[in-house]
Amino acid sequence: MTHPGRDISEGGLVGHIARIPLFEGLPDTYLRELAMLVVAQDLPKGHEIFSEGDEGTGFYVCLTGRVKIYKVSWEGKEQILHIFGPGEPFGEVPVFSDQPFPAHAQTLEESRVLFFPKEAFVALIRRYPDLALKMLAMFSWRLRRFTQLVEDLSLKEVPGRLAAYLLYLSDRQRGEVRLTLDITKAQLASLIGTIPETLSRALGRMARAGLIALDGANIRILDRTALSDVAETSGRI
Amino acid sequence: MTHPGRDISEGGLVGHIARIPLFEGLPDTYLRELAMLVVAQDLPKGHEIFSEGDEGTGFYVCLTGRVKIYKVSWEGKEQILHIFGPGEPFGEVPVFSDQPFPAHAQTLEESRVLFFPKEAFVALIRRYPDLALKMLAMFSWRLRRFTQLVEDLSLKEVPGRLAAYLLYLSDRQRGEVRLTLDITKAQLASLIGTIPETLSRALGRMARAGLIALDGANIRILDRTALSDVAETSGRI
DNA sequence: CGTCGACTTGAGTTAACTCAAATCATGTGG
DNA sequence: CCACATGATTTGAGTTAACTCAAGTCGACG
């Protein structure tokens, strides 16, 4: 866990912190208190923020850019657990469990992150239980997400996971059928638990079957119903 | 989410609650308060406590017996996420997220569980932040466990997951090399994300390779080093 | 002793992997 | 503006771990 980025000035920090969903509604006093103990860092693309096994002395919030949380196998294969963007916290697990980070975190692009030291944050939670409830809601969301990931990996085949991801993307973009991948296909492969070759073939089969139209990073959903079927039944394309 | 079991009397309930790790150290006042709003249930083996998609009006704590949390695929294949025993809470995710249960819960044997209604529990947390911190620690532990499960499913092969499970069992029994499975092999298969046939063959190969000795539900670890290798490198047996 | 569930074993199939190579996209220096 | 380097993606061919289906075998219990 190195800190190579230049620390940024404190000006406007309170404003940034106030806009983080986790801290929404937090009284000004607490926000200013947080601003005093926070460390901001500007990090280049590909920077390893922490590694699995590192001691967790605090957690992070992404302000700009994107960060992936991932595991690596002995042979070097990678499984992405999450991709976090602006406003999302990460690396909170060690804050509450006195154990090292369970996975790696690395920037996907040039990013600005805030670091919150563990002890100060726990102390704040004790004085402001609503913050604890927000954190619990956050954790609940993560557990739900992992439940989904385990189901996908264990009970669905690659086309099913892919269809589920495309529908998720579409939902996130208010039901839009024209999707633009905001990650590379290699990253998408790692996110749904496969490799680029297999992903490429699965996309190809879906396109040939008329479920989607492909154009580089742009994907158009042509048959949402059929796509839902694939997602839920793991059915052959 | 039905309540077929006879509710048990309140006598000794406070004592039972006090012995639940989640509530350790909680002042007597709060314990008695909890005892007033809790519902105890005796459930037969194989009883479905809640199903995926059910509204979560509260969470549970296992007092006796065992409970599995699991997902089912469209074709009926099952993936066990957790097996909880005495003192362990489950079904807490909806308490903090206003969404339905993300998975199913079913008793593996005759069990007694306590049910804690959501609102009252959240109210208690607000008044007693240490409880929030305990719940956060619980959630951290769960997230860590899921991280491990995802890694196993995505990055390891069946022999690797099996070896990891055997070593985990051994650790849990203070490093003992003589293990006794406390679940059926079908359940173990579901827990490590495979099917009984594949598990059986994997165990057979490990035994033939001299890593373990098999005798029904009793397994003796003969070569811990080799077993660790298999667990970490997913290496061929 | 028969039956049931748990477990094992055998044979065949397949989704997804590995390895290798071709293609495409983009950006850089000349 | 071109030629090439680099990384991303696709395609092809072969291999394999793990699955399905089917048929035992084993062990406990009424």
PDB file of C-alpha atoms in Angstrom, chain A residues 48-197:
ATOM      1  CA  GLU A  48      -2.090  -1.145  -7.256  1.00  0.00           C
ATOM      2  CA  ILE A  49      -3.881   0.535  -4.327  1.00  0.00           C
ATOM      3  CA  PHE A  50      -3.614  -2.472  -2.060  1.00  0.00           C
ATOM      4  CA  SER A  51      -2.888  -6.167  -2.411  1.00  0.00           C
ATOM      5  CA  GLU A  52      -4.497  -9.249  -0.944  1.00  0.00           C
ATOM      6  CA  GLY A  53      -2.918  -9.888   2.437  1.00  0.00           C
ATOM      7  CA  ASP A  54      -1.942  -6.267   3.078  1.00  0.00           C
ATOM      8  CA  GLU A  55      -2.843  -4.941   6.484  1.00  0.00           C
ATOM      9  CA  GLY A  56      -5.919  -2.762   6.222  1.00  0.00           C
ATOM     10  CA  THR A  57      -5.336   0.494   8.078  1.00  0.00           C
ATOM     11  CA  GLY A  58      -8.360   2.166   6.564  1.00  0.00           C
ATOM     12  CA  PHE A  59     -10.677   2.205   3.594  1.00  0.00           C
ATOM     13  CA  TYR A  60     -11.025   4.203   0.404  1.00  0.00           C
ATOM     14  CA  VAL A  61     -13.621   6.095  -1.555  1.00  0.00           C
ATOM     15  CA  CYS A  62     -13.305   6.590  -5.295  1.00  0.00           C
ATOM     16  CA  LEU A  63     -13.774  10.240  -6.257  1.00  0.00           C
ATOM     17  CA  THR A  64     -12.972  10.078  -9.973  1.00  0.00           C
ATOM     18  CA  GLY A  65     -11.933   7.285 -12.319  1.00  0.00           C
ATOM     19  CA  ARG A  66     -12.522   3.587 -11.703  1.00  0.00           C
ATOM     20  CA  VAL A  67     -11.066   0.884  -9.489  1.00  0.00           C
ATOM     21  CA  LYS A  68     -11.245  -2.890  -9.824  1.00  0.00           C
ATOM     22  CA  ILE A  69     -11.277  -5.298  -6.889  1.00  0.00           C
ATOM     23  CA  TYR A  70      -9.967  -8.683  -7.968  1.00  0.00           C
ATOM     24  CA  LYS A  71      -8.414 -12.025  -7.150  1.00  0.00           C
ATOM     25  CA  VAL A  72      -5.609 -13.727  -9.025  1.00  0.00           C
ATOM     26  CA  SER A  73      -5.074 -17.462  -9.300  1.00  0.00           C
ATOM     27  CA  TRP A  74      -1.774 -19.184  -9.016  1.00  0.00           C
ATOM     28  CA  GLU A  75      -1.590 -19.473 -12.803  1.00  0.00           C
ATOM     29  CA  GLY A  76      -2.314 -15.776 -13.213  1.00  0.00           C
ATOM     30  CA  LYS A  77      -5.975 -15.917 -14.192  1.00  0.00           C
ATOM     31  CA  GLU A  78      -7.903 -12.988 -12.778  1.00  0.00           C
ATOM     32  CA  GLN A  79     -11.435 -12.775 -11.398  1.00  0.00           C
ATOM     33  CA  ILE A  80     -12.844  -9.285 -10.955  1.00  0.00           C
ATOM     34  CA  LEU A  81     -15.134  -9.015  -7.921  1.00  0.00           C
ATOM     35  CA  HIS A  82     -16.242  -5.401  -8.319  1.00  0.00           C
ATOM     36  CA  ILE A  83     -15.598  -2.337 -10.401  1.00  0.00           C
ATOM     37  CA  PHE A  84     -16.173   0.837  -8.399  1.00  0.00           C
ATOM     38  CA  GLY A  85     -16.667   4.350  -9.727  1.00  0.00           C
ATOM     39  CA  PRO A  86     -17.117   7.867  -8.310  1.00  0.00           C
ATOM     40  CA  GLY A  87     -18.706   7.986  -4.866  1.00  0.00           C
ATOM     41  CA  GLU A  88     -18.244   4.302  -4.074  1.00  0.00           C
ATOM     42  CA  PRO A  89     -16.254   3.093  -1.074  1.00  0.00           C
ATOM     43  CA  PHE A  90     -14.002   0.048  -1.190  1.00  0.00           C
ATOM     44  CA  GLY A  91     -11.609  -1.848   1.034  1.00  0.00           C
ATOM     45  CA  GLU A  92     -13.874  -1.557   4.092  1.00  0.00           C
ATOM     46  CA  VAL A  93     -13.776  -5.192   5.137  1.00  0.00           C
ATOM     47  CA  PRO A  94     -10.582  -4.971   7.253  1.00  0.00           C
ATOM     48  CA  VAL A  95     -11.950  -1.909   9.062  1.00  0.00           C
ATOM     49  CA  PHE A  96     -14.349  -4.088  11.018  1.00  0.00           C
ATOM     50  CA  SER A  97     -12.572  -7.406  11.226  1.00  0.00           C
ATOM     51  CA  ASP A  98      -8.878  -6.910  12.086  1.00  0.00           C
ATOM     52  CA  GLN A  99      -7.796  -9.018   9.170  1.00  0.00           C
ATOM     53  CA  PRO A 100      -5.895  -8.171   5.996  1.00  0.00           C
ATOM     54  CA  PHE A 101      -7.465  -7.225   2.663  1.00  0.00           C
ATOM     55  CA  PRO A 102      -9.072 -10.289   1.097  1.00  0.00           C
ATOM     56  CA  ALA A 103      -8.393  -9.149  -2.488  1.00  0.00           C
ATOM     57  CA  HIS A 104      -6.433  -6.722  -4.655  1.00  0.00           C
ATOM     58  CA  ALA A 105      -7.449  -3.200  -5.714  1.00  0.00           C
ATOM     59  CA  GLN A 106      -6.068  -1.471  -8.791  1.00  0.00           C
ATOM     60  CA  THR A 107      -7.049   1.631 -10.760  1.00  0.00           C
ATOM     61  CA  LEU A 108      -8.481   0.979 -14.223  1.00  0.00           C
ATOM     62  CA  GLU A 109      -7.767   4.561 -15.245  1.00  0.00           C
ATOM     63  CA  GLU A 110      -6.271   7.704 -13.746  1.00  0.00           C
ATOM     64  CA  SER A 111      -8.237   8.144 -10.529  1.00  0.00           C
ATOM     65  CA  ARG A 112      -8.574  10.244  -7.427  1.00  0.00           C
ATOM     66  CA  VAL A 113      -9.333   8.412  -4.200  1.00  0.00           C
ATOM     67  CA  LEU A 114      -9.808   9.372  -0.560  1.00  0.00           C
ATOM     68  CA  PHE A 115      -8.301   7.321   2.237  1.00  0.00           C
ATOM     69  CA  PHE A 116     -10.098   7.133   5.610  1.00  0.00           C
ATOM     70  CA  PRO A 117      -8.049   5.841   8.547  1.00  0.00           C
ATOM     71  CA  LYS A 118      -9.704   2.972  10.366  1.00  0.00           C
ATOM     72  CA  GLU A 119      -9.686   4.090  14.009  1.00  0.00           C
ATOM     73  CA  ALA A 120     -11.044   7.561  13.404  1.00  0.00           C
ATOM     74  CA  PHE A 121     -13.796   6.171  11.266  1.00  0.00           C
ATOM     75  CA  VAL A 122     -14.838   3.554  13.809  1.00  0.00           C
ATOM     76  CA  ALA A 123     -14.862   6.254  16.490  1.00  0.00           C
ATOM     77  CA  LEU A 124     -17.125   8.372  14.318  1.00  0.00           C
ATOM     78  CA  ILE A 125     -19.510   5.457  13.811  1.00  0.00           C
ATOM     79  CA  ARG A 126     -19.851   5.018  17.553  1.00  0.00           C
ATOM     80  CA  ARG A 127     -20.998   8.607  17.890  1.00  0.00           C
ATOM     81  CA  TYR A 128     -23.245   8.570  14.854  1.00  0.00           C
ATOM     82  CA  PRO A 129     -25.192   5.322  14.508  1.00  0.00           C
ATOM     83  CA  ASP A 130     -26.871   6.387  11.268  1.00  0.00           C
ATOM     84  CA  LEU A 131     -23.467   6.080   9.667  1.00  0.00           C
ATOM     85  CA  ALA A 132     -23.302   2.493  10.915  1.00  0.00           C
ATOM     86  CA  LEU A 133     -26.673   1.797   9.360  1.00  0.00           C
ATOM     87  CA  LYS A 134     -25.491   3.227   6.055  1.00  0.00           C
ATOM     88  CA  MET A 135     -22.425   1.058   6.189  1.00  0.00           C
ATOM     89  CA  LEU A 136     -24.578  -1.956   7.019  1.00  0.00           C
ATOM     90  CA  ALA A 137     -26.782  -1.156   4.028  1.00  0.00           C
ATOM     91  CA  MET A 138     -23.641  -0.954   1.912  1.00  0.00           C
ATOM     92  CA  PHE A 139     -22.457  -4.341   3.160  1.00  0.00           C
ATOM     93  CA  SER A 140     -25.890  -5.823   2.559  1.00  0.00           C
ATOM     94  CA  TRP A 141     -25.738  -4.657  -1.005  1.00  0.00           C
ATOM     95  CA  ARG A 142     -22.288  -6.221  -1.417  1.00  0.00           C
ATOM     96  CA  LEU A 143     -23.409  -9.522   0.051  1.00  0.00           C
ATOM     97  CA  ARG A 144     -26.351  -9.556  -2.313  1.00  0.00           C
ATOM     98  CA  ARG A 145     -24.004  -8.863  -5.205  1.00  0.00           C
ATOM     99  CA  PHE A 146     -21.703 -11.714  -4.172  1.00  0.00           C
ATOM    100  CA  THR A 147     -24.649 -14.048  -3.826  1.00  0.00           C
ATOM    101  CA  GLN A 148     -25.480 -13.232  -7.417  1.00  0.00           C
ATOM    102  CA  LEU A 149     -21.884 -13.746  -8.511  1.00  0.00           C
ATOM    103  CA  VAL A 150     -21.659 -17.131  -6.825  1.00  0.00           C
ATOM    104  CA  GLU A 151     -24.937 -18.176  -8.415  1.00  0.00           C
ATOM    105  CA  ASP A 152     -23.662 -17.079 -11.807  1.00  0.00           C
ATOM    106  CA  LEU A 153     -20.328 -18.849 -11.475  1.00  0.00           C
ATOM    107  CA  SER A 154     -21.707 -22.050 -10.040  1.00  0.00           C
ATOM    108  CA  LEU A 155     -25.120 -22.461 -11.619  1.00  0.00           C
ATOM    109  CA  LYS A 156     -24.979 -20.689 -14.984  1.00  0.00           C
ATOM    110  CA  GLU A 157     -22.904 -21.138 -18.075  1.00  0.00           C
ATOM    111  CA  VAL A 158     -21.045 -18.346 -19.793  1.00  0.00           C
ATOM    112  CA  PRO A 159     -23.925 -17.324 -22.131  1.00  0.00           C
ATOM    113  CA  GLY A 160     -26.234 -17.054 -19.129  1.00  0.00           C
ATOM    114  CA  ARG A 161     -23.809 -14.855 -17.216  1.00  0.00           C
ATOM    115  CA  LEU A 162     -23.217 -12.710 -20.253  1.00  0.00           C
ATOM    116  CA  ALA A 163     -26.941 -12.239 -20.905  1.00  0.00           C
ATOM    117  CA  ALA A 164     -27.440 -11.324 -17.247  1.00  0.00           C
ATOM    118  CA  TYR A 165     -24.669  -8.747 -17.475  1.00  0.00           C
ATOM    119  CA  LEU A 166     -26.074  -7.164 -20.630  1.00  0.00           C
ATOM    120  CA  LEU A 167     -29.514  -6.891 -19.035  1.00  0.00           C
ATOM    121  CA  TYR A 168     -27.928  -5.421 -15.919  1.00  0.00           C
ATOM    122  CA  LEU A 169     -26.163  -2.821 -18.055  1.00  0.00           C
ATOM    123  CA  SER A 170     -29.400  -2.034 -19.823  1.00  0.00           C
ATOM    124  CA  ASP A 171     -31.240  -1.622 -16.518  1.00  0.00           C
ATOM    125  CA  ARG A 172     -28.512   0.671 -15.247  1.00  0.00           C
ATOM    126  CA  GLN A 173     -29.004   2.810 -18.330  1.00  0.00           C
ATOM    127  CA  ARG A 174     -32.774   3.169 -17.816  1.00  0.00           C
ATOM    128  CA  GLY A 175     -33.742   0.274 -20.055  1.00  0.00           C
ATOM    129  CA  GLU A 176     -31.835   1.599 -23.054  1.00  0.00           C
ATOM    130  CA  VAL A 177     -31.312  -1.075 -25.710  1.00  0.00           C
ATOM    131  CA  ARG A 178     -28.213   0.607 -27.120  1.00  0.00           C
ATOM    132  CA  LEU A 179     -25.397  -0.257 -24.754  1.00  0.00           C
ATOM    133  CA  THR A 180     -21.830   0.905 -24.699  1.00  0.00           C
ATOM    134  CA  LEU A 181     -19.352  -1.190 -22.760  1.00  0.00           C
ATOM    135  CA  ASP A 182     -17.388   1.045 -20.426  1.00  0.00           C
ATOM    136  CA  ILE A 183     -14.799  -1.647 -19.858  1.00  0.00           C
ATOM    137  CA  THR A 184     -12.675  -3.660 -22.265  1.00  0.00           C
ATOM    138  CA  LYS A 185     -13.897  -7.075 -23.310  1.00  0.00           C
ATOM    139  CA  ALA A 186     -10.991  -8.654 -21.491  1.00  0.00           C
ATOM    140  CA  GLN A 187     -12.212  -6.989 -18.297  1.00  0.00           C
ATOM    141  CA  LEU A 188     -15.768  -8.055 -18.975  1.00  0.00           C
ATOM    142  CA  ALA A 189     -14.538 -11.612 -19.435  1.00  0.00           C
ATOM    143  CA  SER A 190     -12.784 -11.463 -16.080  1.00  0.00           C
ATOM    144  CA  LEU A 191     -15.885  -9.960 -14.464  1.00  0.00           C
ATOM    145  CA  ILE A 192     -18.180 -12.783 -15.567  1.00  0.00           C
ATOM    146  CA  GLY A 193     -15.617 -15.444 -14.805  1.00  0.00           C
ATOM    147  CA  THR A 194     -14.288 -16.478 -18.180  1.00  0.00           C
ATOM    148  CA  ILE A 195     -11.566 -15.571 -20.707  1.00  0.00           C
ATOM    149  CA  PRO A 196     -11.655 -13.223 -23.715  1.00  0.00           C
ATOM    150  CA  GLU A 197     -11.784 -16.038 -26.290  1.00  0.00           C
TER     151      GLU A 197
END
